[in-house]
Tab-separated table of C-alpha atoms in Angstrom:
chain	number	residue	atom	x	y	z
A	72	MET	CA	-173.791	-41.497	-94.023
A	73	GLY	CA	-172.033	-38.169	-93.558
A	74	LYS	CA	-171.334	-34.599	-94.687
A	75	VAL	CA	-168.037	-33.753	-96.382
A	76	LEU	CA	-166.547	-30.334	-97.031
A	77	ILE	CA	-163.975	-30.136	-99.827
A	78	ILE	CA	-161.578	-27.186	-99.680
A	79	GLY	CA	-160.120	-26.414	-103.099
A	80	ALA	CA	-161.341	-26.277	-106.687
A	81	GLY	CA	-158.227	-27.321	-108.610
A	82	GLY	CA	-157.562	-30.539	-110.495
A	83	VAL	CA	-157.359	-32.852	-107.479
A	84	ALA	CA	-160.419	-31.298	-105.836
A	85	THR	CA	-162.321	-31.634	-109.107
A	86	VAL	CA	-161.598	-35.363	-109.319
A	87	ALA	CA	-162.446	-35.869	-105.641
A	88	ALA	CA	-165.730	-33.980	-106.057
A	89	TYR	CA	-166.727	-36.110	-109.055
A	90	LYS	CA	-165.971	-39.274	-107.099
A	91	VAL	CA	-167.672	-38.089	-103.910
A	92	ALA	CA	-170.810	-37.331	-105.940
A	93	LYS	CA	-170.729	-40.865	-107.390
A	94	ASN	CA	-170.911	-42.402	-103.907
A	95	PRO	CA	-174.096	-40.870	-102.455
A	96	ASP	CA	-174.615	-43.805	-100.077
A	97	VAL	CA	-171.513	-42.626	-98.190
A	98	PHE	CA	-171.454	-38.877	-98.874
A	99	THR	CA	-174.988	-37.756	-98.123
A	100	GLU	CA	-174.145	-34.026	-98.153
A	101	ILE	CA	-171.377	-32.242	-100.085
A	102	VAL	CA	-169.949	-28.738	-99.773
A	103	ILE	CA	-167.152	-27.308	-101.941
A	104	ALA	CA	-165.328	-24.147	-100.863
A	105	SER	CA	-162.379	-22.226	-102.261
A	106	ARG	CA	-160.998	-18.712	-102.500
A	107	THR	CA	-163.024	-18.194	-105.695
A	108	LYS	CA	-166.631	-19.319	-105.305
A	109	SER	CA	-167.308	-19.135	-109.047
A	110	LYS	CA	-164.875	-22.027	-109.563
A	111	CYS	CA	-166.856	-24.103	-107.094
A	112	ASP	CA	-170.115	-23.202	-108.840
A	113	ALA	CA	-168.659	-24.172	-112.221
A	114	LEU	CA	-167.534	-27.508	-110.771
A	115	VAL	CA	-170.994	-28.226	-109.410
A	116	GLU	CA	-172.488	-27.435	-112.813
A	117	ALA	CA	-170.003	-29.782	-114.509
A	118	ILE	CA	-170.860	-32.587	-112.071
A	119	GLY	CA	-174.570	-31.960	-112.596
A	120	ASN	CA	-175.615	-32.312	-108.963
A	121	LYS	CA	-177.494	-29.206	-107.838
A	122	ALA	CA	-177.646	-30.469	-104.248
A	123	ILE	CA	-173.919	-29.729	-103.803
A	124	GLN	CA	-173.438	-26.501	-101.869
A	125	THR	CA	-170.621	-24.006	-102.456
A	126	ALA	CA	-168.918	-21.293	-100.444
A	127	GLN	CA	-166.038	-18.823	-100.523
A	128	VAL	CA	-163.173	-19.073	-98.033
A	129	ASP	CA	-159.600	-17.900	-97.664
A	130	ALA	CA	-157.910	-21.029	-96.312
A	131	ASP	CA	-155.027	-18.928	-94.962
A	132	ASP	CA	-157.465	-17.330	-92.498
A	133	VAL	CA	-158.377	-19.447	-89.450
A	134	GLU	CA	-161.314	-17.223	-88.542
A	135	GLN	CA	-162.861	-17.571	-92.003
A	136	LEU	CA	-162.389	-21.343	-91.830
A	137	VAL	CA	-163.980	-21.504	-88.378
A	138	ALA	CA	-166.989	-19.535	-89.624
A	139	LEU	CA	-167.297	-21.850	-92.652
A	140	PHE	CA	-167.107	-25.021	-90.541
A	141	GLU	CA	-169.614	-23.682	-88.027
A	142	ARG	CA	-171.983	-22.767	-90.835
A	143	PHE	CA	-171.967	-26.179	-92.540
A	144	ARG	CA	-170.933	-28.503	-89.665
A	145	PRO	CA	-169.202	-31.159	-91.820
A	146	ASP	CA	-168.184	-34.537	-90.433
A	147	ILE	CA	-164.847	-34.340	-92.228
A	148	VAL	CA	-162.916	-31.697	-94.153
A	149	MET	CA	-160.942	-32.790	-97.218
A	150	ASN	CA	-158.063	-30.326	-97.509
A	151	LEU	CA	-157.329	-30.311	-101.238
A	152	ALA	CA	-155.991	-26.769	-101.274
A	153	LEU	CA	-152.273	-25.945	-100.914
A	154	PRO	CA	-149.819	-27.536	-98.443
A	155	TYR	CA	-149.184	-24.026	-97.066
A	156	GLN	CA	-152.682	-24.155	-95.598
A	157	ASP	CA	-152.550	-27.475	-93.743
A	158	LEU	CA	-151.980	-25.934	-90.323
A	159	THR	CA	-154.637	-23.222	-90.562
A	160	ILE	CA	-157.211	-25.817	-91.593
A	161	MET	CA	-156.154	-28.181	-88.806
A	162	GLU	CA	-156.457	-25.315	-86.306
A	163	ALA	CA	-159.967	-24.553	-87.515
A	164	CYS	CA	-160.907	-28.235	-87.279
A	165	LEU	CA	-159.813	-28.330	-83.637
A	166	ARG	CA	-161.763	-25.193	-82.801
A	167	THR	CA	-164.981	-26.508	-84.363
A	168	GLY	CA	-164.797	-30.262	-83.674
A	169	VAL	CA	-164.326	-31.340	-87.303
A	170	ASN	CA	-162.233	-34.261	-88.580
A	171	TYR	CA	-159.471	-33.692	-91.130
A	172	LEU	CA	-157.857	-35.260	-94.224
A	173	ASP	CA	-155.178	-34.009	-96.633
A	174	THR	CA	-152.997	-35.269	-99.492
A	175	ALA	CA	-149.639	-33.552	-98.819
A	176	ASN	CA	-147.697	-32.459	-95.747
A	177	TYR	CA	-147.241	-28.895	-94.606
A	178	GLU	CA	-144.833	-26.519	-96.355
A	179	PRO	CA	-144.050	-22.996	-95.157
A	180	LYS	CA	-144.514	-20.408	-97.888
A	181	ASP	CA	-141.149	-18.777	-97.358
A	182	GLU	CA	-139.012	-21.928	-97.310
A	183	ALA	CA	-138.753	-24.780	-99.820
A	184	HIS	CA	-138.904	-27.440	-97.124
A	185	PHE	CA	-141.471	-30.004	-96.070
A	186	GLU	CA	-141.696	-32.582	-93.295
A	187	TYR	CA	-144.376	-34.104	-91.093
A	188	SER	CA	-143.109	-32.739	-87.763
A	189	TRP	CA	-145.365	-29.667	-87.944
A	190	GLN	CA	-148.480	-31.796	-88.319
A	191	TRP	CA	-147.381	-34.599	-86.001
A	192	ALA	CA	-147.160	-31.904	-83.307
A	193	TYR	CA	-150.989	-31.806	-83.386
A	194	ARG	CA	-151.370	-35.430	-82.241
A	195	ASP	CA	-152.178	-34.794	-78.600
A	196	ARG	CA	-154.629	-32.014	-79.404
A	197	PHE	CA	-156.588	-34.115	-81.916
A	198	GLU	CA	-156.552	-37.101	-79.574
A	199	LYS	CA	-157.831	-35.066	-76.611
A	200	ALA	CA	-160.528	-33.553	-78.847
A	201	GLY	CA	-161.613	-37.013	-80.007
A	202	LEU	CA	-160.951	-36.054	-83.637
A	203	THR	CA	-159.242	-37.935	-86.459
A	204	ALA	CA	-156.661	-36.347	-88.777
A	205	ILE	CA	-155.613	-38.441	-91.800
A	206	LEU	CA	-152.381	-37.245	-93.412
A	207	GLY	CA	-151.105	-37.798	-96.937
A	208	CYS	CA	-154.077	-39.540	-98.531
A	209	GLY	CA	-153.273	-39.005	-102.215
A	210	PHE	CA	-151.289	-41.453	-104.311
A	211	ASP	CA	-147.725	-40.667	-103.286
A	212	PRO	CA	-148.023	-40.057	-100.434
A	213	GLY	CA	-151.134	-42.100	-99.888
A	214	VAL	CA	-151.670	-45.205	-101.977
A	215	THR	CA	-147.950	-46.005	-101.921
A	216	SER	CA	-148.085	-46.000	-98.112
A	217	VAL	CA	-151.180	-48.222	-98.151
A	218	TYR	CA	-149.376	-50.533	-100.598
A	219	THR	CA	-146.536	-50.789	-98.080
A	220	ALA	CA	-148.938	-51.540	-95.224
A	221	TYR	CA	-150.662	-54.173	-97.365
A	222	ALA	CA	-147.316	-55.787	-98.201
A	223	ALA	CA	-146.327	-55.822	-94.528
A	224	LYS	CA	-149.656	-57.363	-93.536
A	225	HIS	CA	-149.877	-60.071	-96.198
A	226	HIS	CA	-146.487	-60.764	-97.769
A	227	PHE	CA	-143.634	-59.942	-95.392
A	228	ASP	CA	-142.582	-60.542	-91.817
A	229	GLU	CA	-139.950	-57.826	-92.253
A	230	ILE	CA	-139.628	-55.209	-94.980
A	231	HIS	CA	-135.943	-54.441	-95.579
A	232	TYR	CA	-135.831	-52.419	-98.804
A	233	LEU	CA	-138.517	-50.095	-100.154
A	234	ASP	CA	-138.387	-48.154	-103.418
A	235	ILE	CA	-141.378	-46.061	-104.446
A	236	VAL	CA	-141.350	-45.501	-108.203
A	237	ASP	CA	-143.426	-42.881	-110.016
A	238	CYS	CA	-143.504	-42.698	-113.802
A	239	ASN	CA	-145.569	-40.330	-115.898
A	240	ALA	CA	-145.223	-41.543	-119.473
A	241	GLY	CA	-147.903	-39.209	-120.748
A	242	ASP	CA	-147.626	-36.478	-123.364
A	243	HIS	CA	-149.652	-33.259	-122.963
A	244	HIS	CA	-148.134	-31.686	-126.123
A	245	LYS	CA	-146.912	-28.579	-124.273
A	246	PRO	CA	-143.271	-27.413	-124.407
A	247	PHE	CA	-143.230	-27.200	-120.599
A	248	ALA	CA	-145.972	-27.723	-118.024
A	249	THR	CA	-146.304	-29.211	-114.563
A	250	ASN	CA	-148.938	-31.818	-113.757
A	251	PHE	CA	-149.958	-30.187	-110.487
A	252	ASN	CA	-149.535	-26.738	-108.947
A	253	PRO	CA	-146.358	-25.371	-110.633
A	254	GLU	CA	-145.178	-23.606	-107.504
A	255	ILE	CA	-145.370	-26.760	-105.362
A	256	ASN	CA	-144.053	-28.985	-108.156
A	257	ILE	CA	-140.936	-26.934	-108.915
A	258	ARG	CA	-140.146	-26.383	-105.231
A	259	GLU	CA	-140.271	-30.154	-104.705
A	260	ILE	CA	-138.091	-31.127	-107.658
A	261	THR	CA	-135.377	-28.516	-107.128
A	262	GLN	CA	-134.744	-29.517	-103.503
A	263	LYS	CA	-131.872	-31.745	-102.484
A	264	GLY	CA	-132.545	-35.471	-102.639
A	265	LEU	CA	-132.952	-37.433	-99.416
A	266	TYR	CA	-133.225	-41.133	-98.623
A	267	TRP	CA	-133.023	-43.457	-95.616
A	268	GLU	CA	-130.294	-46.064	-95.247
A	269	ASN	CA	-128.992	-47.974	-92.231
A	270	GLY	CA	-130.706	-45.789	-89.675
A	271	GLN	CA	-129.796	-42.395	-91.068
A	272	TRP	CA	-130.852	-39.838	-93.655
A	273	ILE	CA	-128.526	-39.360	-96.616
A	274	GLU	CA	-128.703	-36.132	-98.594
A	275	THR	CA	-127.854	-35.793	-102.284
A	276	LYS	CA	-127.615	-32.942	-104.740
A	277	PRO	CA	-130.880	-32.250	-106.612
A	278	LEU	CA	-131.499	-34.997	-109.213
A	279	GLU	CA	-127.931	-36.263	-108.677
A	280	ILE	CA	-128.815	-39.968	-108.508
A	281	HIS	CA	-130.703	-41.446	-111.438
A	282	ARG	CA	-130.983	-44.628	-113.466
A	283	PRO	CA	-133.294	-46.192	-116.054
A	284	LEU	CA	-136.110	-48.315	-114.647
A	285	ASN	CA	-138.642	-50.397	-116.536
A	286	TYR	CA	-142.321	-49.665	-115.926
A	287	PRO	CA	-145.179	-52.052	-116.834
A	288	HIS	CA	-146.638	-51.405	-120.323
A	289	ILE	CA	-144.315	-48.401	-120.666
A	290	GLY	CA	-140.730	-49.637	-120.762
A	291	ALA	CA	-137.525	-47.955	-119.623
A	292	ARG	CA	-137.625	-44.388	-118.297
A	293	GLU	CA	-134.840	-42.443	-116.599
A	294	SER	CA	-135.793	-42.197	-112.933
A	295	TYR	CA	-134.434	-39.667	-110.424
A	296	LEU	CA	-134.090	-39.949	-106.657
A	297	LEU	CA	-136.068	-37.245	-104.831
A	298	HIS	CA	-136.938	-36.308	-101.286
A	299	HIS	CA	-140.565	-37.326	-100.732
A	300	GLU	CA	-142.550	-37.095	-97.534
A	301	GLU	CA	-143.972	-40.603	-97.214
A	302	ILE	CA	-140.494	-42.021	-96.669
A	303	GLU	CA	-140.342	-40.078	-93.385
A	304	SER	CA	-143.423	-41.763	-91.927
A	305	LEU	CA	-142.842	-45.211	-93.447
A	306	VAL	CA	-139.390	-45.712	-91.918
A	307	LYS	CA	-140.845	-44.646	-88.583
A	308	ASN	CA	-143.796	-47.023	-88.761
A	309	TYR	CA	-141.799	-49.925	-90.247
A	310	PRO	CA	-138.508	-49.893	-88.308
A	311	THR	CA	-137.204	-53.040	-90.053
A	312	ILE	CA	-136.660	-50.976	-93.221
A	313	LYS	CA	-132.940	-50.733	-93.959
A	314	ARG	CA	-133.268	-48.474	-96.994
A	315	ALA	CA	-136.136	-46.443	-98.410
A	316	ARG	CA	-136.035	-44.276	-101.531
A	317	PHE	CA	-138.375	-42.418	-103.863
A	318	TRP	CA	-137.893	-42.220	-107.648
A	319	MET	CA	-139.664	-40.129	-110.279
A	320	THR	CA	-139.260	-39.958	-114.056
A	321	PHE	CA	-138.501	-36.791	-116.024
A	322	GLY	CA	-137.877	-36.320	-119.729
A	323	GLN	CA	-134.823	-34.456	-120.939
A	324	GLU	CA	-136.897	-31.620	-122.425
A	325	TYR	CA	-138.568	-31.075	-119.060
A	326	LEU	CA	-135.209	-31.047	-117.256
A	327	THR	CA	-133.729	-28.608	-119.778
A	328	HIS	CA	-136.593	-26.179	-119.210
A	329	LEU	CA	-136.241	-26.634	-115.441
A	330	ARG	CA	-132.500	-25.919	-115.578
A	331	VAL	CA	-133.095	-22.723	-117.554
A	332	ILE	CA	-135.815	-21.647	-115.122
A	333	GLN	CA	-133.388	-22.116	-112.234
A	334	ASN	CA	-130.473	-20.448	-114.017
A	335	ILE	CA	-132.432	-17.275	-114.762
A	336	GLY	CA	-133.817	-17.065	-111.221
A	337	MET	CA	-137.448	-17.873	-111.995
A	338	ALA	CA	-137.508	-20.772	-109.505
A	339	SER	CA	-136.690	-18.425	-106.620
A	340	ILE	CA	-139.185	-17.988	-103.758
A	341	LYS	CA	-137.445	-14.849	-102.455
A	342	PRO	CA	-139.486	-11.686	-103.145
A	343	ILE	CA	-138.015	-9.103	-105.521
A	344	ASN	CA	-139.018	-5.538	-106.333
A	345	TYR	CA	-140.436	-5.005	-109.805
A	346	ASN	CA	-141.712	-1.543	-110.769
A	347	GLY	CA	-142.408	-0.742	-107.147
A	348	MET	CA	-144.234	-4.009	-106.490
A	349	GLU	CA	-142.995	-6.994	-104.538
A	350	ILE	CA	-143.331	-10.233	-106.484
A	351	VAL	CA	-142.081	-13.807	-106.005
A	352	PRO	CA	-140.482	-15.086	-109.247
A	353	LEU	CA	-141.836	-18.615	-108.869
A	354	GLN	CA	-145.357	-17.311	-108.278
A	355	PHE	CA	-145.070	-15.151	-111.409
A	356	LEU	CA	-143.873	-18.194	-113.357
A	357	LYS	CA	-146.888	-20.140	-112.107
A	358	ALA	CA	-149.141	-17.436	-113.545
A	359	VAL	CA	-147.722	-17.766	-117.066
A	360	LEU	CA	-147.336	-21.560	-117.238
A	361	PRO	CA	-150.213	-23.759	-118.477
A	362	ASN	CA	-152.815	-24.482	-115.818
A	363	PRO	CA	-152.551	-28.184	-114.857
A	364	GLN	CA	-156.363	-28.328	-114.959
A	365	ASP	CA	-156.279	-27.550	-118.674
A	366	LEU	CA	-153.888	-30.331	-119.726
A	367	GLY	CA	-156.319	-33.232	-119.768
A	368	GLU	CA	-158.092	-32.842	-123.096
A	369	ASN	CA	-155.067	-33.679	-125.235
A	370	TYR	CA	-153.144	-35.795	-122.743
A	371	GLU	CA	-152.033	-39.186	-124.061
A	372	GLY	CA	-150.279	-42.112	-122.363
A	373	GLU	CA	-150.397	-43.243	-118.777
A	374	THR	CA	-148.846	-43.074	-115.334
A	375	SER	CA	-147.340	-46.019	-113.474
A	376	ILE	CA	-146.796	-45.697	-109.723
A	377	GLY	CA	-145.928	-48.418	-107.268
A	378	CYS	CA	-143.752	-49.931	-104.559
A	379	ARG	CA	-140.839	-52.292	-105.123
A	380	ILE	CA	-140.162	-54.171	-101.896
A	381	ARG	CA	-137.630	-56.728	-100.658
A	382	GLY	CA	-137.880	-58.452	-97.314
A	383	LEU	CA	-138.254	-61.628	-95.301
A	384	LYS	CA	-141.164	-64.045	-95.181
A	385	ASN	CA	-140.742	-67.212	-93.118
A	386	GLY	CA	-136.994	-66.629	-93.010
A	387	GLU	CA	-136.600	-66.358	-96.805
A	388	MET	CA	-135.908	-63.263	-98.901
A	389	HIS	CA	-138.654	-62.326	-101.388
A	390	THR	CA	-139.451	-59.446	-103.728
A	391	TYR	CA	-142.811	-57.826	-104.380
A	392	TYR	CA	-143.953	-55.137	-106.812
A	393	VAL	CA	-147.424	-53.623	-106.435
A	394	TYR	CA	-148.494	-50.854	-108.804
A	395	ASN	CA	-151.234	-49.038	-110.689
A	396	ASN	CA	-151.204	-47.770	-114.276
A	397	CYS	CA	-153.622	-44.916	-114.963
A	398	SER	CA	-154.654	-43.712	-118.436
A	399	HIS	CA	-154.755	-39.937	-118.872
A	400	ARG	CA	-157.453	-40.342	-121.508
A	401	ALA	CA	-159.686	-42.490	-119.297
A	402	ALA	CA	-159.238	-40.068	-116.391
A	403	TYR	CA	-160.243	-37.136	-118.591
A	404	GLU	CA	-163.282	-38.901	-119.992
A	405	GLU	CA	-164.571	-39.557	-116.486
A	406	THR	CA	-163.658	-36.354	-114.628
A	407	ARG	CA	-162.374	-33.850	-117.256
A	408	MET	CA	-158.964	-33.955	-115.506
A	409	GLN	CA	-155.662	-35.615	-116.399
A	410	GLY	CA	-154.256	-38.725	-114.756
A	411	VAL	CA	-152.024	-37.053	-112.164
A	412	SER	CA	-155.016	-35.238	-110.681
A	413	TYR	CA	-157.044	-38.442	-110.914
A	414	THR	CA	-154.502	-40.573	-109.057
A	415	THR	CA	-154.516	-38.061	-106.186
A	416	GLY	CA	-158.201	-37.172	-106.063
A	417	VAL	CA	-159.563	-40.729	-106.053
A	418	PRO	CA	-157.538	-41.870	-102.990
A	419	ALA	CA	-158.536	-38.698	-101.136
A	420	MET	CA	-162.185	-39.618	-101.667
A	421	ILE	CA	-161.535	-43.208	-100.549
A	422	GLY	CA	-159.825	-41.974	-97.372
A	423	ALA	CA	-162.834	-39.824	-96.516
A	424	MET	CA	-165.040	-42.837	-97.267
A	425	MET	CA	-162.970	-44.979	-94.889
A	426	PHE	CA	-163.538	-42.386	-92.173
A	427	LEU	CA	-167.275	-41.996	-92.703
A	428	LYS	CA	-167.717	-45.785	-92.693
A	429	GLY	CA	-165.963	-45.888	-89.319
A	430	ILE	CA	-163.087	-48.009	-90.649
A	431	TRP	CA	-160.364	-45.344	-90.410
A	432	ARG	CA	-161.596	-43.511	-87.348
A	433	LYS	CA	-159.604	-43.058	-84.163
A	434	PRO	CA	-158.625	-39.928	-82.220
A	435	GLY	CA	-155.243	-38.480	-83.142
A	436	VAL	CA	-153.097	-37.640	-86.175
A	437	TYR	CA	-152.192	-40.561	-88.418
A	438	ASN	CA	-150.454	-41.329	-91.682
A	439	VAL	CA	-152.454	-43.679	-93.869
A	440	GLU	CA	-150.211	-46.728	-93.325
A	441	GLU	CA	-151.314	-46.721	-89.670
A	442	PHE	CA	-154.818	-47.902	-90.662
A	443	ASP	CA	-156.042	-51.250	-92.002
A	444	PRO	CA	-155.046	-51.296	-95.706
A	445	ASP	CA	-157.455	-54.013	-96.867
A	446	PRO	CA	-160.719	-52.038	-97.236
A	447	PHE	CA	-158.839	-49.177	-98.901
A	448	MET	CA	-157.199	-51.579	-101.371
A	449	GLU	CA	-160.615	-53.054	-102.136
A	450	GLN	CA	-162.008	-49.617	-102.947
A	451	LEU	CA	-159.078	-48.773	-105.233
A	452	ASN	CA	-160.229	-51.594	-107.510
A	453	LYS	CA	-163.832	-50.356	-107.392
A	454	GLN	CA	-163.162	-46.635	-107.803
A	455	GLY	CA	-160.917	-46.606	-110.885
A	456	LEU	CA	-157.362	-47.318	-109.681
A	457	PRO	CA	-156.944	-51.106	-109.940
A	458	TRP	CA	-153.669	-52.499	-108.630
A	459	HIS	CA	-151.478	-55.365	-109.791
A	460	GLU	CA	-148.910	-57.579	-108.064
A	461	LEU	CA	-145.683	-59.191	-109.236
A	462	PHE	CA	-143.849	-61.654	-106.992
A	463	ASP	CA	-140.179	-62.655	-106.797
A	464	ILE	CA	-139.030	-60.659	-109.827
A	465	ASP	CA	-135.921	-58.554	-110.460
A	466	LEU	CA	-136.775	-55.178	-108.939
A	467	GLU	CA	-133.835	-53.446	-110.708
A	468	LEU	CA	-133.018	-51.598	-107.468
């Protein structure tokens, strides 16, 4: 049906590649490219599909990306590299007439800040070029936004309150490790919190607001309010929302390590001079922490991610909780990656599938909630991330 080019060879890209290879009726040709070609070759060997092609590319370099896209002529590029590289890849897509998909919004390297404005600025250019750009097609952002669209389509006339809740109740048996790129992960968590209420953004101190929440099959876990990008697009696309927040769980041991890392300056992204060399402390820390790709083998437990929604249907207030629980063990047995990579890589594949099938295809730049949620929700059940619904319960929030 179409050719896909995956940029990246980390945990999320690995899961996406496994899943793309399992859907040959949709993905008739596959290319994997990253800064280190040997990683791509090793991934192809692990998948066991010799027809998958590989290439080397520096995704920070528009000219290299243009040459890569012109060489392989993909129908869509799945950007599963770093958020720093979103704009260079989008530029290359425009120059070569290639469609685009990513899982996280753009972040500048020199500032711990992320928002969609940089990518939304490309709307007119993609529309005029007749190209589709699909933003934030992981789990959160991604599936949580599709959940919201599904709720708005089938269960609510107006959504008033939205809380996205993300619990990782797994145990990787490491003193301290992040479940995805340590640099991106620590930058995200140490930022100030941000949520939407009554038409304005409210800022909080980092991890200032927290409370225990109960997660299906897991129980109570302390959950912390964070700034997360999907809130920005969801309140724009669903203007009836009065309050929108994002919550994530952290254990006390993790938070203690994080506090020490911050206190000794290792979370800093400002370059320092060390023995005549310029290094970024957080990048050095990333180099010595466990690789998220290596956590899966001994990972136990599961994740639970979903949306807790209150709103009106036929003039009456109702609640709705839609969620997925993902087993780290099951994810590893299928893709050799842990559950956090799995829950991001599978939706990325489904988004590319939606495009190649012509279901999510229209010129411009779009967040996933702007497309029809139903076929995506159907594929979640088929591709390993089944979802569950609870109606008119106490949402705790």
